[in-house]
Coordinates of C-alpha atoms and ligand atoms in Angstrom, one line a residue:
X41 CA 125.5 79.2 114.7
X42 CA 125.5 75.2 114.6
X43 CA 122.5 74.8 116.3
X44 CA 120.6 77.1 114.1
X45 CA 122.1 75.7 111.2
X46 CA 121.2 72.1 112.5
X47 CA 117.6 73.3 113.4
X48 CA 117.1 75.0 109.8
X49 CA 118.1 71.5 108.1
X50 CA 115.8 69.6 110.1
X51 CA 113.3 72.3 109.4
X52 CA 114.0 71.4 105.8
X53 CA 114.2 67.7 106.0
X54 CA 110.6 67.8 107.5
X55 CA 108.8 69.7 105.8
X56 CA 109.8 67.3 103.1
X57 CA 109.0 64.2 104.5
X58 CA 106.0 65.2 105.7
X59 CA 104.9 66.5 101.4
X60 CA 106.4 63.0 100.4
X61 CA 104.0 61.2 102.7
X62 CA 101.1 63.7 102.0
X63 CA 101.9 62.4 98.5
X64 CA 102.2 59.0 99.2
X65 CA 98.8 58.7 100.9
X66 CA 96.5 60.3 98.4
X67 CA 99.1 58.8 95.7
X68 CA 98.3 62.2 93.2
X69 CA 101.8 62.6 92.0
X70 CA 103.4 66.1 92.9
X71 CA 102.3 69.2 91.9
X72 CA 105.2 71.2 90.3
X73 CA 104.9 74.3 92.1
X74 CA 104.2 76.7 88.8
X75 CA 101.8 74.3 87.1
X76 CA 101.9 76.3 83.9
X77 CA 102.8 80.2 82.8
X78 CA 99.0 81.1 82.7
X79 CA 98.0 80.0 86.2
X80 CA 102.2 81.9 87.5
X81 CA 100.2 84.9 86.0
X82 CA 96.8 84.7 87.9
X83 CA 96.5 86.0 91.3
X84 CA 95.6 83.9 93.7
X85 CA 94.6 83.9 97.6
X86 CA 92.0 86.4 96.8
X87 CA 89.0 84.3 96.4
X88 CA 87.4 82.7 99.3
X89 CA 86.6 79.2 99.9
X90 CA 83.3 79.8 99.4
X91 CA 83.6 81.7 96.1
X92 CA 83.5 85.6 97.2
X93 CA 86.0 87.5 94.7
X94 CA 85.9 91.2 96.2
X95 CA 87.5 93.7 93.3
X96 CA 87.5 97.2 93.2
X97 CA 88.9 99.8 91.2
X98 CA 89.7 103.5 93.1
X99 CA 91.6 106.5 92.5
X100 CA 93.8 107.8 94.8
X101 CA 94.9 112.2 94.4
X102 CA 93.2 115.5 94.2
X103 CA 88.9 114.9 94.7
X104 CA 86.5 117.0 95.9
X105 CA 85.7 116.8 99.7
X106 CA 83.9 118.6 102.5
X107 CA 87.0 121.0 102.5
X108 CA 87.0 121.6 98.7
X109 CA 89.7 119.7 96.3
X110 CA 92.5 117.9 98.5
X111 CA 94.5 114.9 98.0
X112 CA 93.2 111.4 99.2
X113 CA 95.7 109.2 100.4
X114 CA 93.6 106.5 100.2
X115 CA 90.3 106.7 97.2
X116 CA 86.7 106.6 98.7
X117 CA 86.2 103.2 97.0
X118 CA 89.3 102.0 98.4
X119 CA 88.1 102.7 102.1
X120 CA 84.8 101.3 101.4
X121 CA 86.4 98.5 99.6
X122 CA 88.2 98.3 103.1
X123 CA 85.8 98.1 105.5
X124 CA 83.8 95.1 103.0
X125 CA 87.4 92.9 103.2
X126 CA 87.2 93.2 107.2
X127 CA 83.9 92.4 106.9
X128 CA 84.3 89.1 104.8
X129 CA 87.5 88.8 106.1
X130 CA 89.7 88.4 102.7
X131 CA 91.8 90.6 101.1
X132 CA 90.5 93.2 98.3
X133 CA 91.6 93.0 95.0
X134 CA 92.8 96.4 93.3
X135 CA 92.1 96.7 89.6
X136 CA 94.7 98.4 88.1
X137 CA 95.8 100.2 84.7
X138 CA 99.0 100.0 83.3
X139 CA 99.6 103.6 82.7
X140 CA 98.6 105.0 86.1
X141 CA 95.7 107.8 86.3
X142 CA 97.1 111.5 86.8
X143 CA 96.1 113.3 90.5
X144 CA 95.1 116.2 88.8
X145 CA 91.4 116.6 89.3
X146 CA 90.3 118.6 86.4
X147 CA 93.2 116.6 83.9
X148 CA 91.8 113.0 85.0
X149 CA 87.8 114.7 84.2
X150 CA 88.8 115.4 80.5
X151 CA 91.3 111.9 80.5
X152 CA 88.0 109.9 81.7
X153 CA 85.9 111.8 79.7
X154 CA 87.8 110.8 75.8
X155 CA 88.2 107.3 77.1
X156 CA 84.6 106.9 77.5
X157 CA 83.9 108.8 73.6
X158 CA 86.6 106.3 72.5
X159 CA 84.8 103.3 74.5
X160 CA 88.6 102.7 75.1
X161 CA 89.7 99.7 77.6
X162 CA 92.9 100.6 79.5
X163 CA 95.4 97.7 79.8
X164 CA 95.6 96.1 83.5
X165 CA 98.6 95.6 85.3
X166 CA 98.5 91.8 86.5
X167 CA 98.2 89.4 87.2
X168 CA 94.2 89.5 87.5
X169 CA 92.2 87.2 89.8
X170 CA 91.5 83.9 88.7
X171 CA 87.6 83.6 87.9
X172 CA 87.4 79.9 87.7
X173 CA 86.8 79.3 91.6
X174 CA 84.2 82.6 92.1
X175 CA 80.5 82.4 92.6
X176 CA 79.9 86.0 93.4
X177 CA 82.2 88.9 93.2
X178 CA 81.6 91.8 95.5
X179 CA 83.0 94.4 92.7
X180 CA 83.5 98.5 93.7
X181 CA 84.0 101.3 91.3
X182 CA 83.5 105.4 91.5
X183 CA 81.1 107.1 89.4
X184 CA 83.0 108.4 86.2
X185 CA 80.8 110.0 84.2
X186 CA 77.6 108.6 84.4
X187 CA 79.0 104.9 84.7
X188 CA 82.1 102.8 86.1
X189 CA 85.8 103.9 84.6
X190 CA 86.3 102.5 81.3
X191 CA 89.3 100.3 83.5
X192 CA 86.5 98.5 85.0
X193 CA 84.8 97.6 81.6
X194 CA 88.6 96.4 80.7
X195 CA 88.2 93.9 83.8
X196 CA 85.0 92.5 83.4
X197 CA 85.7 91.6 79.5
X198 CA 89.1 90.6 80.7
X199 CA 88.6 88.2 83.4
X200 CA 85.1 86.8 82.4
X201 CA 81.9 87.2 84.6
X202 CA 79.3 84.3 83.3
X203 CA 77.3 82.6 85.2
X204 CA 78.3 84.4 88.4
X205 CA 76.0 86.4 90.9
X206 CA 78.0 90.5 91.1
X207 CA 77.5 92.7 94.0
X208 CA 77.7 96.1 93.3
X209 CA 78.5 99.3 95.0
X210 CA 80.1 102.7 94.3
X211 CA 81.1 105.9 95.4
X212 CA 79.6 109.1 93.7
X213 CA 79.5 113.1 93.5
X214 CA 75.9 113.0 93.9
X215 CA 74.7 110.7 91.1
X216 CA 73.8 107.6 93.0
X217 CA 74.4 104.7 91.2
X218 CA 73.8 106.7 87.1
X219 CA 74.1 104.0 84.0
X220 CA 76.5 101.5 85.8
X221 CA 74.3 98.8 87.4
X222 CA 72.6 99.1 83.5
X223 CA 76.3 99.1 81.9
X224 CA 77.0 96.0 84.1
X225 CA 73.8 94.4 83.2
X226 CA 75.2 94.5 79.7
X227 CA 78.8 93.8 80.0
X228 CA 77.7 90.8 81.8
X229 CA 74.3 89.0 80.2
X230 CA 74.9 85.9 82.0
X231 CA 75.6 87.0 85.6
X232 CA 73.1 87.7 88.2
X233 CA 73.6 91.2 89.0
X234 CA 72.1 92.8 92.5
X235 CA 70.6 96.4 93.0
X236 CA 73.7 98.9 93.3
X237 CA 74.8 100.0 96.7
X238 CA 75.8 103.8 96.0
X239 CA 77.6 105.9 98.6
X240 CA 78.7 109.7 98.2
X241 CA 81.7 109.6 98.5
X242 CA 83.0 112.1 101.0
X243 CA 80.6 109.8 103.7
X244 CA 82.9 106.6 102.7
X245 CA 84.8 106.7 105.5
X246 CA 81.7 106.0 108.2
X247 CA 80.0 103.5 105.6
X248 CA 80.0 100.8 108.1
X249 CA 77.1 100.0 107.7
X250 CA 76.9 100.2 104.2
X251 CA 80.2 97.9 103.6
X252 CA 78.4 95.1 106.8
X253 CA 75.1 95.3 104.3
X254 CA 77.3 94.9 101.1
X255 CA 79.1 91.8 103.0
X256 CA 75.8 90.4 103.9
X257 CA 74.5 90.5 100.0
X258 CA 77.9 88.3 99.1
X259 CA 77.2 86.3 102.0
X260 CA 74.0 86.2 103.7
Ligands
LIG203 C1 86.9 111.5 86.1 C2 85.8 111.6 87.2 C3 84.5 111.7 86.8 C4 83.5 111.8 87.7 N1 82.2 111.7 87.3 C5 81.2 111.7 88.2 C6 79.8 111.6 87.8 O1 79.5 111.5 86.7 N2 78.9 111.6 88.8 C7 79.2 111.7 90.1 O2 78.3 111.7 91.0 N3 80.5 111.8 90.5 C8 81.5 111.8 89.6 N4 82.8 111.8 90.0 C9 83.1 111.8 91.5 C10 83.5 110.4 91.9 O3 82.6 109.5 91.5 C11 83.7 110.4 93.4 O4 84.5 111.4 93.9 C12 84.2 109.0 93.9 O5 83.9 108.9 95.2 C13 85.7 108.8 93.6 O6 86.0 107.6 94.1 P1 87.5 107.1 94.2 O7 88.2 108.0 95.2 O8 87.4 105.7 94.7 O9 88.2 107.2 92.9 C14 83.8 111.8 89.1 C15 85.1 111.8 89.5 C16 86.1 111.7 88.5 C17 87.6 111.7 89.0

């Protein structure tokens, strides 16, 4: 029990000395470790250090598939979403509303379908990603109607996207990539956005080599 004890405070005692010389050497005085309320509210560790954001937004419940309407443990955009972040090898950031979406099938058709006639933008749960550090974000939705969920629109306004280059892709019924890539082009005048990369979505789980094409756009 002593010897652990003993090891843990030298543990401690180290780590310090070794931050107070860091310190000392490049003589920038100490970060407190939550610089301020805004950046304790960002999430970090999701950008890479060469700039690749990858976000996507995915339900998860009852969807049509091969075998009819079941419920999807994981969304199709997730598992695309998936593959991409073992691709590029960093973690994929889930956008998220507040009020979760029902797994009803038919109830989340006529939910999507009033918040797009209300051009409404569901509140996010955060903390959202932090945009200063991104060059390109990699950024997955489904097909709602024609376009991406309204959530998505929420994101984009939320977290910024000028003067930043946005890969696209998204899962579908059968209507490839509809008004999004044009809704994106709007949303986001100063950002270079790409071609869509649309994939149906009962295929996501073998898009391999859609997600290693969609990791080559971010990063060629
Ligand atoms: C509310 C809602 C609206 C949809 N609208 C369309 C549509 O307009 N065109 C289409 O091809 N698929 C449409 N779909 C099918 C989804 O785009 C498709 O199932 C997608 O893969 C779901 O992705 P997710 O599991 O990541 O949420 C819709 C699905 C939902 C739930």
């Amino acid at each position: 029990m002593k010897t652990i004890r003993k090891t843990g405070i030298a543990l401690v005692l180290g780590t310090v000395a070794l931050a107070l010389t860091a310190c000392a050497k490049d003589k920038t005085p100490a970060k407190p470790a939550v610089a301020s309320q805004q950046q304790a509210s960002q999430a970090s560790n999701y950008v890479s250090q060469d700039g690749i954001l990858l976000a996507y937004f995915s339900r998860r419940g009852q969807n049509h598939t091969d075998q009819g309407i079941q419920t999807l443990e994981i969304g199709n955009t997730e598992r695309v979403a998936l593959k991409i972040s073992d691709q590029l090898k960093q973690p994929a950031y889930q956008i998220q509303t507040v009020k979760p979406y029902t797994d009803d099938f038919k109830e989340m058709l006529e939910i999507a379908k009033k918040e797009q006639a209300e051009n409404a933008r569901p509140e996010l749960k955060g903390p959202l990603p932090d945009m200063k550090p991104v060059k390109t974000m990699v950024l997955g939705y489904p097909i709602w109607h024609g376009t991406m969920p309204m959530a998505v629109f929420s994101f984009l306004e939320k977290v910024g996207c000028d003067n930043i280059t946005i890969v696209p892709f998204n899962t579908h019924g059968s209507s490839g990539v509809a008004r999004s890539v044009d809704d994106l082009r709007k949303v986001c005048p100063k950002a270079t956005v790409l071609d869509g990369t649309p994939i149906k979505g009962t295929l996501a789980a073998g898009a391999d080599k859609e997600a290693a094409e969609i990791a080559k756009k971010a990063r060629p």
